[in-house]
Short mmCIF file of C-alpha atoms in Angstrom, two decimals:
data_model
loop_
_atom_site.label_atom_id
_atom_site.label_comp_id
_atom_site.label_asym_id
_atom_site.label_seq_id
_atom_site.Cartn_x
_atom_site.Cartn_y
_atom_site.Cartn_z
CA MET J 180 0.00 0.00 0.00
CA GLU J 181 2.91 2.35 0.72
CA VAL J 182 3.87 2.42 -2.96
CA TYR J 183 0.38 3.62 -3.89
CA TRP J 184 0.48 6.36 -1.26
CA CYS J 185 3.84 7.42 -2.65
CA TRP J 186 2.44 7.49 -6.18
CA LEU J 187 -0.58 9.58 -5.17
CA CYS J 188 1.38 12.04 -3.02
CA GLY J 189 4.01 12.27 -5.74
CA GLN J 190 1.78 13.94 -8.33
CA LYS J 191 2.88 17.54 -8.92
CA GLY J 192 0.05 20.05 -8.92
CA ILE J 193 -2.31 17.77 -7.00
CA TYR J 194 -2.43 19.24 -3.52
CA ARG J 195 -3.76 18.01 -0.20
CA PRO J 196 -7.43 19.05 -0.79
CA HIS J 197 -7.42 17.21 -4.12
CA ILE J 198 -5.91 14.08 -2.55
CA ARG J 199 -8.54 14.22 0.19
CA ALA J 200 -11.31 14.48 -2.41
CA LEU J 201 -9.85 11.58 -4.41
CA LEU J 202 -9.73 9.40 -1.29
CA GLN J 203 -13.30 10.28 -0.39
CA HIS J 204 -14.33 9.23 -3.88
CA PHE J 205 -12.15 6.14 -4.44
CA LYS J 206 -11.51 5.18 -0.77
CA THR J 207 -7.86 4.08 -1.21
CA PRO J 208 -4.82 5.30 -3.18
CA GLN J 209 -4.67 1.91 -4.90
CA ASN J 210 -8.20 2.44 -6.20
CA VAL J 211 -7.15 5.84 -7.55
CA TYR J 212 -4.23 4.22 -9.34
CA GLU J 213 -6.41 1.49 -10.79
CA ALA J 214 -9.25 3.83 -11.83
CA SER J 215 -10.01 3.91 -15.53
CA ASP J 216 -9.65 7.05 -17.60
CA GLU J 217 -13.44 7.19 -17.78
CA GLU J 218 -13.73 7.08 -13.98
CA LEU J 219 -11.17 9.87 -13.61
CA ASP J 220 -13.04 11.98 -16.17
CA LYS J 221 -16.03 11.92 -13.82
CA CYS J 222 -13.99 13.56 -11.02
CA SER J 223 -15.38 17.05 -11.45
CA PHE J 224 -13.56 18.20 -8.31
CA LEU J 225 -10.30 18.05 -10.29
CA PHE J 226 -9.20 20.46 -12.97
CA PRO J 227 -8.84 18.99 -16.48
CA LYS J 228 -5.05 19.28 -16.27
CA GLN J 229 -5.06 17.34 -13.00
CA ARG J 230 -7.14 14.55 -14.50
CA GLN J 231 -4.74 14.34 -17.43
CA ARG J 232 -1.80 14.28 -15.01
CA LEU J 233 -3.23 11.25 -13.20
CA LYS J 234 -3.93 9.44 -16.47
CA ARG J 235 -0.35 9.95 -17.63
CA ALA J 236 1.08 9.07 -14.22
CA LYS J 237 -0.61 5.67 -14.23
CA ARG J 238 1.52 4.78 -17.23
CA GLU J 239 4.72 5.89 -15.48
CA ASP J 240 5.68 2.84 -13.45
CA ASP J 241 9.21 3.88 -12.47
CA PHE J 242 8.33 6.64 -9.98
CA TRP J 243 9.24 4.62 -6.87
CA HIS J 244 12.50 3.45 -8.42
CA GLY J 245 13.32 7.00 -9.48
CA LEU J 246 13.06 8.18 -5.87
CA LYS J 247 15.49 5.55 -4.67
CA THR J 248 18.09 6.49 -7.27
CA GLN J 249 17.93 10.11 -5.99
CA GLY J 250 18.34 9.07 -2.36
CA ILE J 251 14.77 10.15 -1.59
CA GLN J 252 12.56 8.21 0.79
CA PHE J 253 8.81 8.38 1.33
CA ILE J 254 6.61 7.59 4.30
CA SER J 255 2.82 7.79 4.40
CA ALA J 256 0.79 9.02 7.35
CA ARG J 257 -0.52 5.45 7.71
CA HIS J 258 2.95 4.03 8.27
CA PRO J 259 3.71 3.17 11.93
CA GLU J 260 6.98 5.13 11.80
CA PHE J 261 5.38 8.33 10.53
CA PRO J 262 6.01 11.16 13.06
CA LYS J 263 3.22 10.95 15.62
CA SER J 264 3.53 14.67 16.30
CA LEU J 265 2.31 15.37 12.74
CA ARG J 266 -0.38 12.72 12.47
CA ASP J 267 -2.97 14.58 14.55
CA ILE J 268 -2.39 18.20 13.57
CA PRO J 269 -5.06 20.06 11.59
CA ASP J 270 -4.56 19.42 7.88
CA ALA J 271 -2.00 16.70 8.54
CA PRO J 272 0.04 15.70 5.48
CA PHE J 273 -0.82 12.42 3.76
CA GLY J 274 2.88 11.65 3.48
CA LEU J 275 6.42 13.00 3.56
CA PHE J 276 9.30 12.83 1.13
CA TYR J 277 12.68 13.10 2.81
CA LYS J 278 16.43 12.85 2.48
CA GLY J 279 18.53 11.75 5.43
CA ARG J 280 16.20 10.66 8.22
CA LEU J 281 13.18 11.72 10.22
CA PRO J 282 13.29 13.37 13.67
CA GLN J 283 13.30 10.96 16.58
CA GLU J 284 10.02 10.92 18.47
CA THR J 285 11.77 10.06 21.75
CA ARG J 286 13.77 13.30 21.74
CA LYS J 287 12.62 16.85 22.34
CA THR J 288 12.47 19.19 19.39
CA VAL J 289 12.50 22.98 19.14
CA ALA J 290 11.59 24.98 16.05
CA MET J 291 13.73 28.10 15.60
CA VAL J 292 12.43 30.68 13.14
CA GLY J 293 12.87 34.37 12.43
CA ALA J 294 13.77 37.11 10.00
CA ARG J 295 15.64 36.44 6.79
CA ALA J 296 17.30 39.86 6.92
CA CYS J 297 18.30 39.43 10.54
CA SER J 298 20.74 41.55 12.52
CA TYR J 299 24.13 40.57 13.90
CA TYR J 300 22.47 40.38 17.33
CA GLY J 301 19.81 38.00 16.00
CA ARG J 302 22.41 35.73 14.41
CA LYS J 303 24.43 35.68 17.63
CA ILE J 304 21.43 34.81 19.82
CA ALA J 305 20.24 32.15 17.38
CA ALA J 306 23.66 30.50 17.31
CA GLU J 307 24.01 30.56 21.11
CA ILE J 308 20.60 28.99 21.68
CA ALA J 309 21.01 26.36 18.94
CA ASN J 310 24.44 25.45 20.31
CA ALA J 311 23.01 24.97 23.79
CA LEU J 312 20.08 22.91 22.51
CA ALA J 313 22.39 20.65 20.52
CA GLY J 314 24.57 20.18 23.60
CA CYS J 315 21.52 18.90 25.46
CA GLY J 316 20.53 16.51 22.69
CA ILE J 317 17.56 18.58 21.56
CA GLN J 318 16.69 18.50 17.86
CA VAL J 319 16.37 21.80 15.97
CA VAL J 320 13.78 22.18 13.21
CA SER J 321 13.48 25.10 10.82
CA GLY J 322 12.90 25.97 7.17
CA MET J 323 16.48 26.36 5.86
CA ALA J 324 15.66 29.95 4.87
CA LEU J 325 18.26 32.69 4.95
CA GLY J 326 18.74 34.51 8.23
CA ILE J 327 17.66 33.08 11.58
CA ASP J 328 16.64 29.71 10.11
CA CYS J 329 19.96 28.81 8.53
CA HIS J 330 22.08 30.33 11.33
CA SER J 331 20.17 28.27 13.90
CA GLN J 332 20.48 25.07 11.93
CA SER J 333 24.14 25.61 11.08
CA ALA J 334 25.00 26.26 14.72
CA ALA J 335 23.19 23.11 15.83
CA LEU J 336 25.12 21.04 13.30
CA GLU J 337 28.43 22.68 14.20
CA ALA J 338 27.82 21.69 17.81
CA GLY J 339 27.36 18.08 16.76
CA GLY J 340 23.59 18.15 17.10
CA ASP J 341 20.79 17.12 14.77
CA SER J 342 18.69 19.46 12.67
CA PHE J 343 15.83 19.01 10.22
CA ALA J 344 14.62 21.34 7.48
CA VAL J 345 11.05 21.42 6.18
CA LEU J 346 11.01 22.79 2.64
CA GLY J 347 8.38 24.58 0.59
CA CYS J 348 9.57 22.72 -2.50
CA GLY J 349 10.72 19.24 -3.42
CA VAL J 350 13.49 17.75 -1.30
CA ASP J 351 15.61 17.42 -4.43
CA ILE J 352 15.77 21.22 -4.74
CA CYS J 353 18.12 23.27 -2.58
CA TYR J 354 16.31 26.53 -1.85
CA PRO J 355 17.74 29.04 -1.44
CA ALA J 356 20.61 27.89 -3.62
CA ARG J 357 23.21 29.68 -1.51
CA ASN J 358 22.45 27.29 1.36
CA ARG J 359 23.93 24.37 -0.55
CA GLU J 360 26.51 23.57 2.13
CA LEU J 361 23.82 23.52 4.83
CA TYR J 362 21.60 21.37 2.58
CA GLN J 363 24.39 18.78 2.24
CA ARG J 364 25.12 18.75 5.98
CA LEU J 365 21.47 18.34 6.88
CA LYS J 366 21.32 15.14 4.83
CA GLU J 367 24.21 13.77 6.89
CA GLN J 368 23.34 15.02 10.40
CA GLY J 369 19.57 15.14 10.22
CA GLY J 370 17.09 15.34 7.42
CA ILE J 371 15.34 17.37 4.72
CA LEU J 372 11.55 16.92 4.62
CA SER J 373 8.68 18.04 2.41
CA GLU J 374 5.10 17.06 1.69
CA TYR J 375 5.61 18.33 -1.87
CA PRO J 376 6.79 15.79 -4.44
CA PRO J 377 10.29 15.93 -5.91
CA GLY J 378 10.65 18.49 -8.65
CA THR J 379 8.13 20.88 -7.07
CA GLU J 380 9.38 24.45 -7.43
CA PRO J 381 9.62 26.81 -4.41
CA LEU J 382 6.44 28.76 -5.15
CA ALA J 383 5.49 31.54 -2.73
CA HIS J 384 2.20 29.97 -1.61
CA HIS J 385 3.96 26.74 -0.55
CA PHE J 386 5.83 28.32 2.35
CA PRO J 387 2.95 29.43 4.61
CA VAL J 388 1.49 25.92 4.19
CA ARG J 389 4.72 24.14 5.11
CA ASN J 390 5.04 26.23 8.30
CA ARG J 391 2.44 24.07 10.04
CA LEU J 392 4.84 21.12 9.67
CA ILE J 393 7.72 23.04 11.27
CA SER J 394 5.60 23.76 14.33
CA GLY J 395 3.94 20.34 14.25
CA LEU J 396 7.26 18.52 14.60
CA SER J 397 8.19 20.57 17.67
CA GLN J 398 7.18 20.97 21.28
CA VAL J 399 8.25 24.62 21.31
CA VAL J 400 8.43 27.28 18.59
CA LEU J 401 11.01 29.99 19.30
CA VAL J 402 10.86 33.23 17.31
CA ILE J 403 14.05 35.30 17.12
CA GLU J 404 13.58 38.63 15.31
CA ALA J 405 10.50 38.98 13.15
CA ARG J 406 8.71 41.88 11.52
CA GLU J 407 5.04 42.44 12.27
CA LYS J 408 4.11 40.85 8.93
CA SER J 409 6.40 37.85 8.91
CA GLY J 410 6.15 34.21 7.92
CA SER J 411 7.52 33.41 11.37
CA LEU J 412 4.25 34.66 12.87
CA ILE J 413 2.37 32.20 10.66
CA THR J 414 4.46 29.44 12.22
CA ALA J 415 3.63 30.82 15.67
CA ASP J 416 -0.09 30.86 14.83
CA CYS J 417 0.14 27.25 13.65
CA ALA J 418 1.89 26.31 16.89
CA LEU J 419 -0.89 27.83 19.00
CA GLU J 420 -3.52 26.02 16.95
CA GLN J 421 -1.62 22.76 17.50
CA GLY J 422 -1.21 23.31 21.24
CA ARG J 423 2.54 23.95 21.12
CA ASP J 424 4.36 26.49 23.28
CA VAL J 425 5.41 29.73 21.58
CA MET J 426 8.37 31.69 22.91
CA ALA J 427 9.95 34.89 21.63
CA VAL J 428 13.13 36.85 22.18
CA PRO J 429 12.16 40.47 22.98
CA GLY J 430 13.64 43.40 21.09
CA ARG J 431 13.90 47.16 21.19
CA MET J 432 10.84 49.36 20.87
CA GLY J 433 10.59 50.83 17.40
CA ASP J 434 12.97 48.31 15.83
CA PRO J 435 11.19 46.78 12.78
CA LEU J 436 12.93 43.44 13.35
CA SER J 437 11.52 43.32 16.88
CA GLY J 438 7.93 44.22 16.04
CA GLY J 439 6.74 40.67 15.48
CA CYS J 440 8.42 39.25 18.59
CA ASN J 441 7.18 42.05 20.82
CA HIS J 442 3.68 41.60 19.41
CA LEU J 443 3.78 37.88 20.24
CA ILE J 444 4.88 38.66 23.80
CA ALA J 445 2.09 41.22 24.16
CA GLN J 446 -0.36 38.52 23.04
CA GLY J 447 0.88 36.10 25.71
CA ALA J 448 3.87 34.28 24.22
CA GLY J 449 6.62 33.29 26.62
CA ILE J 450 9.64 35.55 26.95
CA ILE J 451 13.11 34.13 26.46
CA LEU J 452 15.73 36.23 28.24
CA SER J 453 18.40 33.54 28.38
CA VAL J 454 19.22 30.05 27.20
CA GLU J 455 18.41 28.87 30.71
CA ASP J 456 14.81 30.10 30.30
CA LEU J 457 14.30 27.85 27.30
CA LEU J 458 15.95 24.83 28.92
CA SER J 459 13.79 25.33 31.99
CA LEU J 460 10.65 25.30 29.83
CA LEU J 461 11.83 22.04 28.30
CA GLU J 462 12.59 20.70 31.79
CA ILE J 463 16.24 20.24 30.89
CA PRO J 464 18.84 20.96 33.60
CA VAL J 465 21.53 23.26 32.23
CA GLY J 466 24.47 21.10 31.17
CA GLY J 467 22.68 18.11 32.60
CA ILE J 468 21.91 16.09 29.48
CA LYS J 469 24.52 15.13 26.93
CA ASN J 470 24.88 12.55 24.19
CA THR J 471 21.17 11.69 24.04
CA LYS J 472 21.01 10.86 20.35
CA ASN J 473 20.45 7.16 20.91
CA ASN J 474 18.21 7.46 23.94
#
């Protein structure tokens, strides 16, 4: 059954609502695969191009093999090893494509997000926190974007920790391209995940949608520098909807890069004034947990 889930989730341009509608109509991904062209033509909830895509895809029997040759793995939400933290979130993905490996459910995970055009102060704080989290065996999740995301993930990897990136494109695409070194290291020391099939371009509307997966994989979402209209605040909203803790590093009044964080704090988010504050929230004694990767 896993191969049919992979096939269905691997169709470019057929998004989660369309997959849900197909499953409501055909009941299983195998039934979708085995549906005749005439049956697919009756699926008025799909656009004509999507129906044609499915017809063509049924004649392409090397999709699964093609993933393996690219070092890409797939896991459906029905698989017992699918991340439990994602299975029950609103609009849970039907499956994940990934390179490297998946986060370990037995270890704590923190999402670190923030401004792309961050300040030197933001980079410094992000690196210090990520370093401390890695030293305590805590996994760091982010979006591999420029700024706070990549500085947090790079620092976690430099400290010997594990980090995972959730992309708004296919896992075979390094976006942004200048993060190629980080992309390669993530495959070795963590993983690169996406619900979008390989080859999917990094379109703008993909990123707000993927943010729910960043928060869903984590127990805590930490925002470090964010403007008042920032994608990081979307991640924070997703976290609140999912019942995760949201923390923010406060900033100076009137500083555009601090507006989003200060707004979150005003709305009730936790305030992080030190690394110790975050470790206390996670119930981790400072310097008390090391080498927990295999625990």
